[in-house]
Amino acid sequence: MGLGGTIAKEIGDLSSLRSLVISNNNFHCIVPDEMGNLSQLREIEMQYNELTGSIPSSFGFLKNLHKLNVYNNRLSGNIPNRIFNISSLIEIDFANNSLSESLPMDICYSLPKLEMLTISMNQISGNIPPSNIPNEIGNLSTLAVLHLGFNGLNGTYIYHLVSAIPKSMEKLKDLVHFNVSFNELSGEIPNGGPFNNLTADSFTGNSEVCGASQYKVPCCKSNTTPSSRTITALKFILPLIALVAYPSIIIICLMRRHTRNSFLPTRCSSSIAFNVKRIPYYEVLNATNKFGEENLIGSGSIGSVYKGIFSNGMIAAIKVFNLDLEGAKKSFDNECQILCNIHHRNLLLVISSCSNLDLKALVLEYMPNGNLNKWLSSSTYCLDIAQRLEITIDVACALEYLHHAYPSPIVHCDLKPSNILLDEDMVAHVGDFGISKLLKPSSSRKTRGFH
């Protein structure tokens, strides 16, 4: 959004560099191998860019690294084994890229300090036992967050007697957030230790898992080998089912792939009020030409939205709350609370905030194609049937995420065309969470519409 271009190879000459933070920019390049020369580096934050290519294996030489975050880029290829030999690592976030192949075997042997591992929304495949996460994962005693959702993980099992999720994970006493949803796992879900506090959202989208009723999956059964009569019947029935169901299967697979590539994981915990750096008031003032009429994008019931162009070149939409209106401050606080816990490609991205006694404002991702209402109500703009379908799917994916991604579902409460924004590629983003409600887990179980 600000800086762009490439990362120079000469960066490897900065031998004393301890922190590299280039997140929320517009770098379109391959990550240079020379970064592996930065032996003093303790943190790498390169999230929210357009980085391509693979993760350099030279990262494995960064023996002092505590944090490695390349979330939301276009990285591909396998994850180098060497990275999982960095014993100082505390946090790893590879989510929302195009990483593929199987997870390396070294993932749980040499990471005694690891607290967070997020590899959701990639193309990781293979079996969890033993080629991806072996039973030794139970040795990661400090692990608190493990997100592997929306990949292609699968687990072989024999009539539910072998679990695809290692039972050794019951020893992970610090594990608070665990998500393997929307993979192809099968077998029994462990029910001891931290699993006592997990909900169905952690395992949804794996049709062959079984376990305790709290996970909303079938009970496990110890079946015996199927009889010869059953096998003979299946020989005749399965081809018939395949013939009838084939068209539906194609549609479901396409929709599932779209959904799998849409979700984004949480980026901050509920204990953090807002996890982005606030922008000073004078910068917001300058970016909007002192909230000039020429920068006004639109007005709503609670405030106005301005187009802002910052000194670093970043273009953003700035939502300014009218503090003279009753409920404006509450609406601002509510949006901050909700947006702190959600990140999804079909939800409007909050870049930052600006808050003082005189101003409450959110700095939002700029949507050059405006809102959906403009496209539906004007004779100047036109949407063909394919675009309408894509927008419908985008909004549905956003709502699916809001309703099911967390133990406490989020209800938007004000979904309408003017709150659906369109980016330069006509991808829909749901915004305006001023009156949204965060349901308590107890009430969410009673609300049948979310399950």
C-alpha positions as a printed Julia matrix, in Angstrom:
451×3 Matrix{Float64}:
   0.0     0.0     0.0
   2.94    2.3     0.64
   6.32    0.98   -0.48
   6.55   -1.17   -3.57
   8.87   -2.74   -6.1
  11.45   -5.31   -5.08
  13.52   -6.11   -2.01
  17.16   -5.44   -2.88
  19.66   -8.27   -2.47
  21.91   -5.82   -0.66
  19.64   -6.17    2.35
  21.8    -9.16    3.23
  24.68   -6.78    3.99
  22.87   -5.31    7.03
  24.58   -7.73    9.37
  23.44   -5.98   12.58
  19.75   -5.8    11.63
  17.52   -7.26   14.35
  14.02   -6.43   13.13
  12.62   -6.35    9.59
   9.05   -5.03    9.34
   7.77   -4.28    5.82
   4.16   -5.35    6.29
   1.16   -3.67    4.66
   3.04   -2.56    1.55
   3.01   -3.45   -2.11
   6.19   -5.43   -2.72
   5.87   -7.59   -5.87
   8.99   -9.73   -5.81
  10.75  -12.9    -4.79
  12.18  -12.9    -1.27
  15.97  -12.72   -1.74
  18.11  -15.59   -0.45
  20.54  -13.01    0.91
  18.21  -12.4     3.83
  19.61  -15.58    5.28
  22.82  -13.63    6.01
  21.08  -11.51    8.66
  22.28  -13.65   11.54
  21.14  -11.17   14.23
  17.57  -10.97   12.93
  14.91  -11.65   15.58
  11.71  -10.87   13.73
  10.52  -10.85   10.13
   7.14   -9.3     9.38
   6.28   -9.26    5.68
   2.52   -9.82    5.84
   0.09   -8.11    3.47
   2.31   -7.77    0.41
   2.44   -9.48   -2.99
   5.56  -11.57   -2.41
   6.01  -14.47   -4.84
   8.25  -17.48   -5.26
   9.16  -19.79   -2.39
  10.28  -19.22    1.17
  14.1   -19.14    1.0
  15.75  -22.15    2.61
  18.43  -19.7     3.79
  15.94  -18.58    6.46
  17.03  -21.73    8.26
  20.32  -20.0     9.11
  18.55  -17.3    11.16
  19.23  -19.01   14.47
  18.1   -16.01   16.57
  14.71  -15.66   14.89
  11.72  -15.4    17.23
   8.95  -14.38   14.82
   8.4   -15.21   11.14
   5.26  -13.74    9.56
   4.61  -13.9     5.8
   0.83  -14.0     6.1
  -1.31  -13.01    3.08
   1.18  -13.06    0.18
   1.51  -15.22   -2.94
   4.28  -17.51   -1.79
   4.29  -21.03   -3.2
   6.29  -24.25   -3.06
   7.18  -26.25    0.0
   8.13  -25.01    3.47
  11.9   -25.52    3.97
  12.74  -28.09    6.64
  15.53  -25.9     7.96
  13.07  -23.37    9.33
  11.72  -25.92   11.78
  15.22  -26.38   13.21
  15.33  -22.81   14.55
  14.96  -23.52   18.25
  14.33  -19.85   19.13
  11.12  -19.56   17.08
   8.05  -18.5    19.05
   5.6   -17.51   16.31
   5.2   -18.78   12.73
   2.47  -17.47   10.42
   2.41  -18.73    6.82
  -1.37  -18.38    6.36
  -3.14  -17.35    3.16
  -0.45  -18.17    0.61
  -0.19  -20.97   -1.95
   2.25  -23.2    -0.1
   1.95  -26.83   -1.1
   3.33  -30.32   -0.61
   3.39  -31.98    2.8
   4.45  -30.41    6.05
   8.07  -31.23    6.91
   8.77  -33.98    9.4
  10.9   -31.6    11.49
   7.86  -29.55   12.45
   7.78  -30.69   16.06
  11.26  -31.9    16.92
  13.28  -28.72   17.44
  10.83  -25.99   18.45
  10.8   -25.98   22.26
   9.54  -22.36   22.48
   6.9   -22.41   19.75
   3.63  -20.79   20.83
   1.87  -20.15   17.52
   1.84  -22.05   14.23
  -0.58  -20.85   11.54
  -0.53  -22.43    8.08
  -4.24  -22.07    7.23
  -5.45  -21.23    3.74
  -2.71  -22.89    1.72
  -2.54  -26.02   -0.39
  -0.83  -28.28    2.14
  -1.74  -31.88    1.53
  -0.88  -35.35    2.69
  -1.67  -37.44    5.75
  -1.43  -36.04    9.23
  -0.22  -39.38   10.68
   2.63  -39.75   10.31
   3.91  -37.61    7.44
   2.63  -34.23    8.58
   2.11  -34.03   12.34
   3.41  -37.15   14.09
   2.59  -38.1    17.67
   5.66  -36.14   18.79
   3.66  -32.94   18.42
   2.67  -33.55   22.02
   6.22  -32.51   22.95
   5.54  -28.89   21.92
   4.62  -28.0    25.48
   4.41  -24.22   24.87
   2.13  -24.4    21.81
  -0.94  -22.18   22.28
  -2.16  -21.64   18.7
  -2.23  -24.2    15.89
  -4.18  -23.33   12.74
  -4.08  -25.73    9.78
  -7.56  -25.1     8.38
  -8.49  -24.87    4.71
  -5.77  -27.07    3.26
  -5.85  -30.56    1.8
  -4.79  -32.56    4.85
  -6.16  -36.04    5.11
  -5.75  -38.9     7.53
  -6.08  -42.57    6.83
  -7.91  -44.67    9.36
  -9.29  -48.18    9.75
 -12.96  -48.05   10.74
 -12.38  -45.17   13.16
  -9.82  -47.09   15.2
  -6.91  -44.85   14.21
  -7.18  -41.1    14.76
  -6.05  -38.62   12.11
  -5.45  -36.08   14.91
  -2.73  -37.43   17.19
  -3.98  -38.28   20.68
  -0.64  -37.05   22.03
  -1.99  -33.53   21.55
  -4.01  -34.02   24.73
  -0.74  -33.2    26.55
  -0.65  -29.65   25.14
  -1.94  -27.88   28.23
  -1.35  -24.38   26.8
  -3.25  -25.05   23.56
  -6.08  -22.5    23.36
  -6.77  -22.08   19.62
  -6.78  -25.17   17.4
  -8.3   -25.3    13.93
  -8.15  -28.02   11.29
 -11.48  -27.16    9.69
 -12.19  -27.78    6.01
  -9.6   -30.44    5.32
 -10.18  -34.1     4.51
  -9.48  -35.58    7.94
 -11.02  -38.72    9.31
 -10.98  -40.74   12.5
 -11.51  -39.93   16.15
 -11.07  -36.45   17.63
  -9.16  -36.61   20.96
 -11.29  -35.61   23.94
  -8.79  -34.99   26.74
  -6.69  -32.03   27.84
  -7.26  -28.88   25.75
  -9.82  -30.65   23.54
 -12.32  -30.4    26.4
 -12.54  -26.65   25.72
 -12.71  -26.77   21.91
 -15.89  -26.42   19.9
 -17.22  -27.82   16.65
 -15.78  -24.86   14.73
 -12.3   -26.34   15.11
 -13.23  -29.44   13.1
 -16.05  -28.43   10.76
 -15.69  -29.4     7.12
 -14.11  -32.83    7.81
 -16.89  -35.24    6.97
 -15.24  -38.42    8.23
 -14.21  -37.4    11.75
 -16.02  -38.75   14.79
 -15.94  -38.04   18.5
 -17.7   -36.35   21.42
 -21.11  -34.73   20.93
 -19.71  -31.24   21.66
 -17.93  -31.35   18.3
 -21.22  -32.01   16.46
 -19.8   -35.08   14.7
 -20.97  -38.72   14.7
 -20.03  -40.95   17.61
 -17.11  -43.27   16.9
 -17.86  -46.92   16.34
 -15.53  -49.9    16.45
 -16.7   -51.65   13.33
 -15.48  -54.95   12.02
 -14.46  -55.72    8.46
 -17.43  -55.34    6.09
 -19.1   -58.56    4.98
 -18.77  -59.98    1.48
 -22.46  -59.24    0.92
 -21.85  -55.55    1.64
 -18.87  -55.45   -0.71
 -20.88  -57.1    -3.5
 -23.75  -54.63   -3.04
 -21.4   -51.68   -3.17
 -20.02  -52.85   -6.52
 -23.46  -52.24   -8.03
 -24.63  -49.27   -5.97
 -21.58  -47.02   -6.11
 -21.41  -46.71   -9.93
 -25.11  -45.78   -9.97
 -24.61  -43.13   -7.26
 -21.59  -41.73   -9.09
 -23.58  -41.43  -12.34
 -26.45  -39.56  -10.68
 -24.33  -37.36   -8.38
 -21.53  -36.42  -10.79
 -22.89  -32.98  -11.83
 -23.57  -32.01   -8.21
 -20.13  -33.14   -7.12
 -18.47  -30.87   -9.71
 -20.46  -27.86   -8.48
 -19.74  -28.61   -4.81
 -16.02  -29.03   -5.47
 -15.84  -25.7    -7.28
 -17.7   -23.93   -4.48
 -15.61  -25.65   -1.83
 -12.38  -24.57   -3.53
 -13.65  -21.02   -3.73
 -14.59  -21.07   -0.05
 -11.32  -22.7     0.99
  -9.36  -19.92   -0.69
 -11.52  -17.23    0.9
 -11.15  -17.6     4.63
  -8.57  -15.83    6.67
  -7.65  -16.64   10.24
  -7.83  -14.4    13.27
  -5.06  -11.87   13.68
  -5.38  -10.83   17.34
  -6.79  -12.13   20.56
  -9.74  -10.74   22.46
  -7.37   -9.28   25.04
  -5.99   -6.8    22.5
  -8.09   -3.69   21.88
  -6.74   -2.98   18.4
  -3.73   -4.61   16.8
  -2.69   -1.94   14.29
  -0.68    1.24   14.74
  -2.87    4.3    15.08
  -2.39    7.13   12.6
  -1.93   10.65   14.03
  -4.76   13.15   13.62
  -2.71   15.56   11.51
  -1.93   12.81    8.97
  -5.63   12.02    8.57
  -6.35   15.74    8.23
  -3.73   16.21    5.51
  -4.73   13.05    3.64
  -8.35   14.24    3.3
  -7.54   17.91    2.55
  -9.02   18.78    5.94
 -12.09   16.65    5.23
 -12.8    18.63    2.08
 -15.94   18.13   -0.01
 -13.82   16.99   -2.97
 -12.65   14.01   -0.88
 -16.11   13.03    0.4
 -17.08    9.57   -0.84
 -20.39    9.23    0.96
 -22.39    9.84    4.12
 -24.32    7.49    6.39
 -26.42    7.52    9.53
 -23.41    7.61   11.82
 -20.82    9.63    9.92
 -19.02   10.26    6.63
 -16.42    8.48    4.5
 -13.56   10.35    2.81
 -10.92    9.33    0.32
  -7.49    9.85    1.85
  -4.13   10.02    0.08
  -1.27    9.8     2.57
   2.23   11.2     2.19
   3.66    7.7     1.59
   1.29    7.22   -1.36
  -1.21    5.01    0.43
  -4.83    5.5    -0.67
  -7.47    4.65    1.91
 -11.1     5.24    2.82
 -11.43    7.13    6.1
 -14.65    6.61    8.0
 -15.21    9.55   10.36
 -17.82    9.1    13.1
 -20.03   12.08   13.88
 -19.54   12.37   17.63
 -22.51   14.76   17.91
 -24.81   11.87   17.14
 -26.0     9.6    19.92
 -24.35    6.19   19.75
 -21.48    7.25   17.46
 -18.76    6.52   20.0
 -20.38    3.19   20.86
 -20.54    2.34   17.16
 -16.82    3.15   16.77
 -15.9     1.0    19.78
 -18.1    -1.8    18.5
 -16.45   -1.81   15.07
 -13.0    -1.84   16.68
 -13.94   -4.8    18.87
 -15.47   -6.79   16.03
 -12.83   -5.99   13.39
 -10.01   -6.82   15.8
 -11.01  -10.47   15.63
 -11.85  -10.96   11.97
  -9.79  -11.11    8.77
 -11.27  -12.47    5.57
 -10.8   -11.65    1.9
 -14.5   -10.72    1.67
 -14.53   -8.42    4.7
 -13.41   -4.81    4.53
  -9.84   -4.55    5.8
  -9.09   -2.08    8.6
  -5.63   -0.59    8.06
  -5.52    1.58   11.16
  -7.49    3.95   13.39
  -7.35    7.5    14.68
  -8.89    8.29   18.04
  -8.84   11.33   20.32
 -11.37   13.5    22.16
 -12.44   15.26   18.95
 -12.16   12.51   16.35
 -12.99    8.84   16.01
 -12.04    7.44   12.63
 -11.21    4.13   10.96
  -8.71    3.96    8.09
 -10.11    1.34    5.73
  -9.03   -0.38    2.54
 -10.07    1.77   -0.41
 -12.66    0.23   -2.73
 -12.35    1.94   -6.16
 -15.61    0.48   -7.51
 -17.76    1.85   -4.7
 -20.67    0.0    -3.14
 -23.09   -2.49   -4.65
 -26.02   -0.11   -4.34
 -24.39    2.16   -6.93
 -24.21   -0.71   -9.4
 -27.76   -1.9    -8.8
 -29.6     1.44   -8.79
 -27.88    3.35  -11.6
 -28.43    3.11  -15.32
 -24.78    4.06  -15.87
 -23.4     0.87  -14.29
 -24.25   -2.69  -15.21
 -23.51   -6.11  -13.74
 -23.73   -9.22  -15.9
 -25.02  -12.51  -14.51
 -21.52  -13.9   -13.86
 -20.56  -10.82  -11.81
 -23.79  -11.01   -9.82
 -23.14  -14.65   -9.02
 -19.55  -13.94   -7.93
 -20.68  -11.11   -5.67
 -23.36  -13.34   -4.15
 -20.78  -16.04   -3.42
 -18.36  -13.47   -1.94
 -21.02  -12.18    0.46
 -22.08  -15.71    1.38
 -18.47  -16.62    2.17
 -18.13  -13.55    4.38
 -21.28  -14.46    6.32
 -20.21  -18.08    6.63
 -16.97  -16.85    8.18
 -18.74  -14.46   10.57
 -21.2   -17.13   11.71
 -18.88  -20.13   12.01
 -15.22  -19.1    12.34
 -15.33  -18.5    16.09
 -17.01  -19.99   19.17
 -18.92  -16.66   19.41
 -20.7   -15.99   16.08
 -20.86  -12.44   14.75
 -24.2   -11.14   13.42
 -23.81   -8.21   11.03
 -27.36   -6.84   11.63
 -27.17   -4.3     8.77
 -26.37   -6.2     5.59
 -27.51   -4.2     2.55
 -26.11   -3.22   -0.88
 -24.6     0.03    0.42
 -22.53   -1.96    2.94
 -21.11   -4.27    0.27
 -18.0    -2.69   -1.3
 -16.32   -3.69   -4.56
 -12.56   -3.59   -5.15
 -10.78   -3.04   -8.45
 -11.38   -6.68   -9.45
 -15.08   -6.5    -8.5
 -14.52   -8.75   -5.48
 -17.13   -7.99   -2.82
 -16.17   -6.93    0.71
 -18.73   -6.63    3.51
 -18.27   -3.56    5.71
 -19.9    -1.4     8.41
 -20.01   -3.38   11.63
 -21.28   -0.48   13.77
 -24.36   -2.32   15.03
 -23.05   -5.87   14.7
 -23.44   -8.23   17.62
 -20.94  -10.71   19.03
 -23.03  -13.58   20.39
 -22.0   -15.41   23.53
 -21.12  -19.09   23.01
 -24.11  -20.17   25.1
 -26.57  -18.15   23.03
 -24.99  -19.19   19.76
 -25.76  -22.82   20.48
 -29.43  -21.93   20.85
 -29.51  -19.97   17.58
 -30.24  -22.7    15.09
 -29.73  -20.43   12.12
 -25.95  -20.51   12.53
 -25.49  -24.28   12.31
